[in-house]
Coordinates of C-alpha atoms in Angstrom, one line a residue:
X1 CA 0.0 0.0 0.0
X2 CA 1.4 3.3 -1.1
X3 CA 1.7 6.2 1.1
X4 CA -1.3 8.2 0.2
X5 CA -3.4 4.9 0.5
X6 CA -2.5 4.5 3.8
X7 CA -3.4 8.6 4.9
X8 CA -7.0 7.7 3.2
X9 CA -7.1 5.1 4.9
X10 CA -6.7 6.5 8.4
X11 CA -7.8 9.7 7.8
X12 CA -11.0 9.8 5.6
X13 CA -13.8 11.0 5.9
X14 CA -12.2 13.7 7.5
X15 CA -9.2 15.7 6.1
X16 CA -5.8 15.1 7.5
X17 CA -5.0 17.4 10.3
X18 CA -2.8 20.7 9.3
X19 CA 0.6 21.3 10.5
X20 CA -0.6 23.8 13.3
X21 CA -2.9 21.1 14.7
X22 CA -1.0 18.5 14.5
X23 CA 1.9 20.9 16.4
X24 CA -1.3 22.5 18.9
X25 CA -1.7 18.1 20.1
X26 CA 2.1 17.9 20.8
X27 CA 2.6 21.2 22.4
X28 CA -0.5 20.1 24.5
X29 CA 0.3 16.6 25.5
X30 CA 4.1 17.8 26.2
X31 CA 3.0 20.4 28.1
X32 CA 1.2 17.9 29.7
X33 CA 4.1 15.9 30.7
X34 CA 7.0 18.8 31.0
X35 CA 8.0 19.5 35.0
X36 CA 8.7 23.1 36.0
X37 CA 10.4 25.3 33.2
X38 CA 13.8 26.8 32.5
X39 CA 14.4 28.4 28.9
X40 CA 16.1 25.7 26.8
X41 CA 15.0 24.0 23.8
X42 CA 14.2 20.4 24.3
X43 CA 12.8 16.9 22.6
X44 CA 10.0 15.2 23.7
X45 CA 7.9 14.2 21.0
X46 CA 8.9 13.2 17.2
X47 CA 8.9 16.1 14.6
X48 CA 9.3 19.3 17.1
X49 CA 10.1 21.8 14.9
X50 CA 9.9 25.2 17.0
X51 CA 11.0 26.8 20.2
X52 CA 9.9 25.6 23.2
X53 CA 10.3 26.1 26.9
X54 CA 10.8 23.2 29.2
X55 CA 12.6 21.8 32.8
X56 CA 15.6 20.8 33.9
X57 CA 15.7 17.4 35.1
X58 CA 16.7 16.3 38.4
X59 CA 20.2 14.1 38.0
X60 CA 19.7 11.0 40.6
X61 CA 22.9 9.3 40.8
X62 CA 21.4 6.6 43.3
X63 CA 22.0 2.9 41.1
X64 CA 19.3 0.7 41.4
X65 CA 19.2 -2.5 42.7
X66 CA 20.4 -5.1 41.0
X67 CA 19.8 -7.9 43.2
X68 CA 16.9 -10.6 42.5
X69 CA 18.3 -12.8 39.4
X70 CA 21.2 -14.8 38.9
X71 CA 23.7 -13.1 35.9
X72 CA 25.0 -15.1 33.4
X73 CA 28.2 -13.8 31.7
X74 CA 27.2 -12.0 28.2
X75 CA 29.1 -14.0 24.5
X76 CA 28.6 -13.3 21.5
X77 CA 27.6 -16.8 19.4
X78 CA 27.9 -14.9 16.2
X79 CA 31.5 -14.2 16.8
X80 CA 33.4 -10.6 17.4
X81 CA 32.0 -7.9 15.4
X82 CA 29.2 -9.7 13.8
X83 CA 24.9 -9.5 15.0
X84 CA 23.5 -11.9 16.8
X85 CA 19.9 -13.0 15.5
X86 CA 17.0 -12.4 18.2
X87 CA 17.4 -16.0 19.5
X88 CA 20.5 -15.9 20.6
X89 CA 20.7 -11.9 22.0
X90 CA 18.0 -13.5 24.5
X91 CA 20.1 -16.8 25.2
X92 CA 22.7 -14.5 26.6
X93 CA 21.4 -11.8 28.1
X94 CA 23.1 -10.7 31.5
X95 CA 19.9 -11.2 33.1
X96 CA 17.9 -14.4 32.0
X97 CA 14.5 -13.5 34.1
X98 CA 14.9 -9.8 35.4
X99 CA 13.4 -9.5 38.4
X100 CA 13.4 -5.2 38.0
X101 CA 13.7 -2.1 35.5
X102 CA 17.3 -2.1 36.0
X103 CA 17.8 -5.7 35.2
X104 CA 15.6 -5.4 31.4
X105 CA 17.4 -1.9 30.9
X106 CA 20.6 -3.7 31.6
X107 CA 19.4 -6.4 29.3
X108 CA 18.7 -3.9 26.4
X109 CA 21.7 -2.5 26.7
X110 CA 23.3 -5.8 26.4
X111 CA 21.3 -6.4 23.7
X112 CA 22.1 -2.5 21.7
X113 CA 25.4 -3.3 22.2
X114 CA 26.0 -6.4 19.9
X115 CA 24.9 -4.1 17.0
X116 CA 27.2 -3.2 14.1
X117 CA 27.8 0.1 13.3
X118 CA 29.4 2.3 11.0
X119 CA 29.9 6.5 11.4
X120 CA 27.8 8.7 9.5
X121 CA 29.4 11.5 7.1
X122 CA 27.8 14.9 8.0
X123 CA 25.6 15.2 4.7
X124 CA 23.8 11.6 5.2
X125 CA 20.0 11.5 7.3
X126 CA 18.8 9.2 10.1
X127 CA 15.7 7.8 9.2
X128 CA 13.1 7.3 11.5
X129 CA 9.6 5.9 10.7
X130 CA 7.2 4.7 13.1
X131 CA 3.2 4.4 13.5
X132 CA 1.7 6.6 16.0
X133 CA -1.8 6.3 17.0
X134 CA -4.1 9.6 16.6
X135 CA -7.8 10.9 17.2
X136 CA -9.3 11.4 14.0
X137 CA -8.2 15.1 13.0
X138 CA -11.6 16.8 13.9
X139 CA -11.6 15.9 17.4
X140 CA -7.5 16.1 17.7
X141 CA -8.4 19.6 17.0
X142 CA -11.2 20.3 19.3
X143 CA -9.4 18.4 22.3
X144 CA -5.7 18.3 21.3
X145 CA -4.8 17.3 25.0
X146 CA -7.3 14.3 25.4
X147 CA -7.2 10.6 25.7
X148 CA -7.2 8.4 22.7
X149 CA -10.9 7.2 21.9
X150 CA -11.0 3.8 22.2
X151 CA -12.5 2.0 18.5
X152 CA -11.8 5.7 17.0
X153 CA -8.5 6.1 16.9
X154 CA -6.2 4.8 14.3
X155 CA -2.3 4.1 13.4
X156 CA -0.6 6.5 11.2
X157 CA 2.7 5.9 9.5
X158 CA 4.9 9.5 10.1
X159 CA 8.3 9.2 8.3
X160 CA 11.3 11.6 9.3
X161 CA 14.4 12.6 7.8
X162 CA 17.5 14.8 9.7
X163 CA 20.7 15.7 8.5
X164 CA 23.6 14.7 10.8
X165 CA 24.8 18.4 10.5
X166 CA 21.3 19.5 12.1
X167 CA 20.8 21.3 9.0
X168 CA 18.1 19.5 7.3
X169 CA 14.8 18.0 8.6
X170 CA 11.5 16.4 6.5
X171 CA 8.6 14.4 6.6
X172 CA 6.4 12.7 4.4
X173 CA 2.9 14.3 4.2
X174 CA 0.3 13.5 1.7
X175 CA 2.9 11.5 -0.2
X176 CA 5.6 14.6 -0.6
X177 CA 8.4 15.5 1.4
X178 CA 8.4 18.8 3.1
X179 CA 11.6 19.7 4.1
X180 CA 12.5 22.3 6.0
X181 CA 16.2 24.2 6.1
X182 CA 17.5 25.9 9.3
X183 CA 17.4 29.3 9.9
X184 CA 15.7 29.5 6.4
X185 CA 12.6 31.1 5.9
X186 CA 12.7 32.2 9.6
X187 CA 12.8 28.3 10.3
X188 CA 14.2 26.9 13.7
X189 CA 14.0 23.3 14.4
X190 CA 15.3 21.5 17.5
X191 CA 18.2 19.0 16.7
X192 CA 20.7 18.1 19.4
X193 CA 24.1 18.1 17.9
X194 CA 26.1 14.9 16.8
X195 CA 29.1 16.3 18.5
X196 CA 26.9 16.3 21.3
X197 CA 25.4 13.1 20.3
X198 CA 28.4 11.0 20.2
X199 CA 29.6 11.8 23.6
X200 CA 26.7 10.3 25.4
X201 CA 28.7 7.1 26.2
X202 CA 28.1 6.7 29.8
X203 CA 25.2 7.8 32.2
X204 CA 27.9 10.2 33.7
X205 CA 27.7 11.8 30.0
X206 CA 24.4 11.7 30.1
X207 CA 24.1 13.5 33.6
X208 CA 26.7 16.1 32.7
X209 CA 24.6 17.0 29.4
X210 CA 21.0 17.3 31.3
X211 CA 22.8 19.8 32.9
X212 CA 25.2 21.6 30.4
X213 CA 23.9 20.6 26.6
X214 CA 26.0 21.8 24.0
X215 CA 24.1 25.1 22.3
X216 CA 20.9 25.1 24.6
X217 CA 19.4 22.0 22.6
X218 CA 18.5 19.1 25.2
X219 CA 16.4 16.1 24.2
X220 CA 15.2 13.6 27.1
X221 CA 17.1 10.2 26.8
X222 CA 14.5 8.4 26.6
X223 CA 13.5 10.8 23.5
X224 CA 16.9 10.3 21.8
X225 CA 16.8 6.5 21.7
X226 CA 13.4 6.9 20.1
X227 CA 14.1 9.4 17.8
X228 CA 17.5 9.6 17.1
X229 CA 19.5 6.8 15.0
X230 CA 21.9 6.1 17.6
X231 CA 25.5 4.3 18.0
X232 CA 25.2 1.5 20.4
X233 CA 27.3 2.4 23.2
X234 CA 24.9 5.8 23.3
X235 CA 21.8 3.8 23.2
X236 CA 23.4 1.6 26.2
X237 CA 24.5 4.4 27.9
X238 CA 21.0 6.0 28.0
X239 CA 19.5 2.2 29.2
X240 CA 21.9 2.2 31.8
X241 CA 21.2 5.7 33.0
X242 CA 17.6 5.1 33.0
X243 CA 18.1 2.1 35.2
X244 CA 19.4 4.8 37.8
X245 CA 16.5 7.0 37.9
X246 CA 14.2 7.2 40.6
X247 CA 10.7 5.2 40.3
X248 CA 11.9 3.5 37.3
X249 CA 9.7 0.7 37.3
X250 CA 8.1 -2.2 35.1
X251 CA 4.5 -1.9 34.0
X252 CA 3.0 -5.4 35.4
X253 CA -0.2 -4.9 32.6
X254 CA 0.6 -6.8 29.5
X255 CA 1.1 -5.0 26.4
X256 CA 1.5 -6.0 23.0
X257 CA 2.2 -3.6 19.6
X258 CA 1.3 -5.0 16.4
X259 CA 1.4 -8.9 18.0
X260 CA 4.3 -8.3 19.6
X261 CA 4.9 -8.7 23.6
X262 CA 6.2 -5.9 25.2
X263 CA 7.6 -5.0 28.6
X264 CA 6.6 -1.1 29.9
X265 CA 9.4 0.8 31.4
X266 CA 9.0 4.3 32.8
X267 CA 8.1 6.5 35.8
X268 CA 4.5 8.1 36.9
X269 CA 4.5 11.9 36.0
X270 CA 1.6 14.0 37.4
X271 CA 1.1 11.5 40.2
X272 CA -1.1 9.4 37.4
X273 CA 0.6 9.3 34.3
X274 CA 2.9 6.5 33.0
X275 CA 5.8 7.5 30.7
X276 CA 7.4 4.6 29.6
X277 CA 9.6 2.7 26.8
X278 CA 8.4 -0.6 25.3
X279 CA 10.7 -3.8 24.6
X280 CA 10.4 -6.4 23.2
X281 CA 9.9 -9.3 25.7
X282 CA 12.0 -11.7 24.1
X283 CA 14.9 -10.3 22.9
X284 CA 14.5 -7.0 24.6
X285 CA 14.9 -4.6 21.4
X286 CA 13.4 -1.1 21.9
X287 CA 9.8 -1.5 20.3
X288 CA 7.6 1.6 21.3
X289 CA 6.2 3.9 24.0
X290 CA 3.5 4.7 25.2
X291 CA 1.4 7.3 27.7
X292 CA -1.2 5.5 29.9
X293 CA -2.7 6.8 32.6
X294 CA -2.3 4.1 35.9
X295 CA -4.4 6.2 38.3
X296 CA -7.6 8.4 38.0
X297 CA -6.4 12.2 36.9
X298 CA -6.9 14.3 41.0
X299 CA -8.4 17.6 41.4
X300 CA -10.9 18.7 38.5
X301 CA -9.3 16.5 36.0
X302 CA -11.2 14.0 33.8
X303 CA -8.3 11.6 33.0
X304 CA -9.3 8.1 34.1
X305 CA -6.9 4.8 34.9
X306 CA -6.3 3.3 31.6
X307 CA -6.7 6.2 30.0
X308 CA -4.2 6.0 26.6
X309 CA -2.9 9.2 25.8
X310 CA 0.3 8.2 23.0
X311 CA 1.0 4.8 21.9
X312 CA 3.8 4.6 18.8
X313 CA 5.8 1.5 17.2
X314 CA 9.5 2.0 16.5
X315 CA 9.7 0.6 12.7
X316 CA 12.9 1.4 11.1
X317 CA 15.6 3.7 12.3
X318 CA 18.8 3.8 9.7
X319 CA 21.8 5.7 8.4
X320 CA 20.6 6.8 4.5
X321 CA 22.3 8.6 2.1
X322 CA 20.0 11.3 1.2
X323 CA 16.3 12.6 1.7
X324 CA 13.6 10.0 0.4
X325 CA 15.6 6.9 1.0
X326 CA 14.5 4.1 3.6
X327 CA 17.2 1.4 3.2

């Protein structure tokens, strides 16, 4: 199915959403989930393309504990250098039933770290595409802020493009890419630097940069590893650091994207809101996140446990050569 098929298809009978809505529901749920604020500009959600004010983060440095399981010592069957397929990343995982969130971060980041890579030239894009579930476009726009209706809303594919220079950011809509150039046009789009990127190799790193990112530009962590094509010893870096956060827990409801299994990592915001990563239950590959209330909304609110607020599949993430390209 081609892409326009797939808009009509999701979309119809209403018409797709315009850029200002669909950037009024993001602003709205981030708000939703941003603590106090400090000028900076910051990453929560995928395609931010303004301005925005947001919070420092409070660094815990207290490690979890990693006690409950029995480790076994990590190998690599497919020999130095090369992948491991799926079965055996999850025969060899340090932990083989772990007993916490540190033990399934530690796990993935186990798991990220038996990837290949390669370094990207400056003038070549990650790709990211993903399906994130939206209202239909005439409610989104009447309650950018609100659950997801059960039955009503649907899956759409959104397809971005950034230069590794931070120069250069698209998406696919209606079947054409619209690029946009920084500082063109009056143009400003948030992109935390490579330079900045590629030191992210330990969750010291990581602490140091919530606190001092290079240029103003801060994503969360957990936003980089699901919106930025990362090397593995970042993406392991940002697992392990999450495992040191306060109230990092595992969701205990089941969860499954697109018939897979999935294990919900992440911490109550709001005192009723879950933010939290999905993986893969088997061989503990980032797979998704999701915003689910786990308590009724206090005060005047109307959210309700169970509530879904954002629910998105990681599909492809990959170093291409130029805009348009997928592989």
């Amino acid at each position: 199915m081609d892409e326009i098929s797939i808009l009509r298809g999701t979309f119809d009978p209403d018409a797709a959403p315009s850029p200002a809505a669909e950037q009024r529901a993001r602003d709205a749920l981030r708000d939703r989930m941003a603590p106090r604020p400090r000028a900076s500009w910051r990453l929560r959600l995928p395609i931010v393309v303004g301005l925005t004010t947001s919070a420092a983060v409070v660094v815990a440095v207290a490690i979890a504990n990693l006690g409950g399981a029995t480790p076994v010592t990590p190998a690599n069957p497919a020999g130095p250098g090369q992948r491991p397929d799926q079965t055996q990343a999850a025969a060899t995982v340090p932990y083989l039933r772990p007993a916490n969130a540190a033990q399934v971060l530690e796990n993935a980041a186990w798991t990220v770290e038996q990837e290949q890579w390669a370094d990207p030239a400056p003038t070549q894009f990650m790709y990211v595409e993903t399906q994130e579930m939206r209202n239909p476009p005439a409610y989104e726009q009447k309650a950018p802020n609100g659950a997801l209706l059960p039955g009503k809303a649907k899956y759409r594919k959104i397809q971005t493009w950034n230069r590794i220079d931070g120069q250069v950011q698209a998406t696919m809509r209606n079947g054409k890419l619209d690029v946009l150039q920084q500082g063109r046009d009056g143009v400003n789009f948030a992109f935390v630097p490579w330079s900045q990127v590629v030191k992210l190799t330990t969750p010291d790193a990581i602490a140091y940069y919530m606190k001092h990112p290079e240029g103003g530009v801060m994503a969360m962590p957990d936003a980089l590893a699901g919106q930025y094509v990362l090397p593995p010893e970042v993406k392991a870096a940002i697992y392990r650091y999450l495992a040191q956060q306060p109230g990092m827990k595992v969701n205990p409801d089941a969860v499954n994207l697109d018939g897979h299994p999935a294990i919900g990592l992440g911490r109550v915001v709001e005192g009723y809101l879950s933010q939290e990563l999905l993986f893969d239950k088997e061989t503990y590959t980032l797979i998704g996140e999701r915003l689910i209330a786990v308590n009724d909304e206090s005060g005047k609110g109307d959210g309700r446990k169970g509530d879904l607020y954002r629910q998105v599949i990681y599909r492809k993430m990959a170093i291409v050569d130029k805009l348009g390209d997928t592989n």
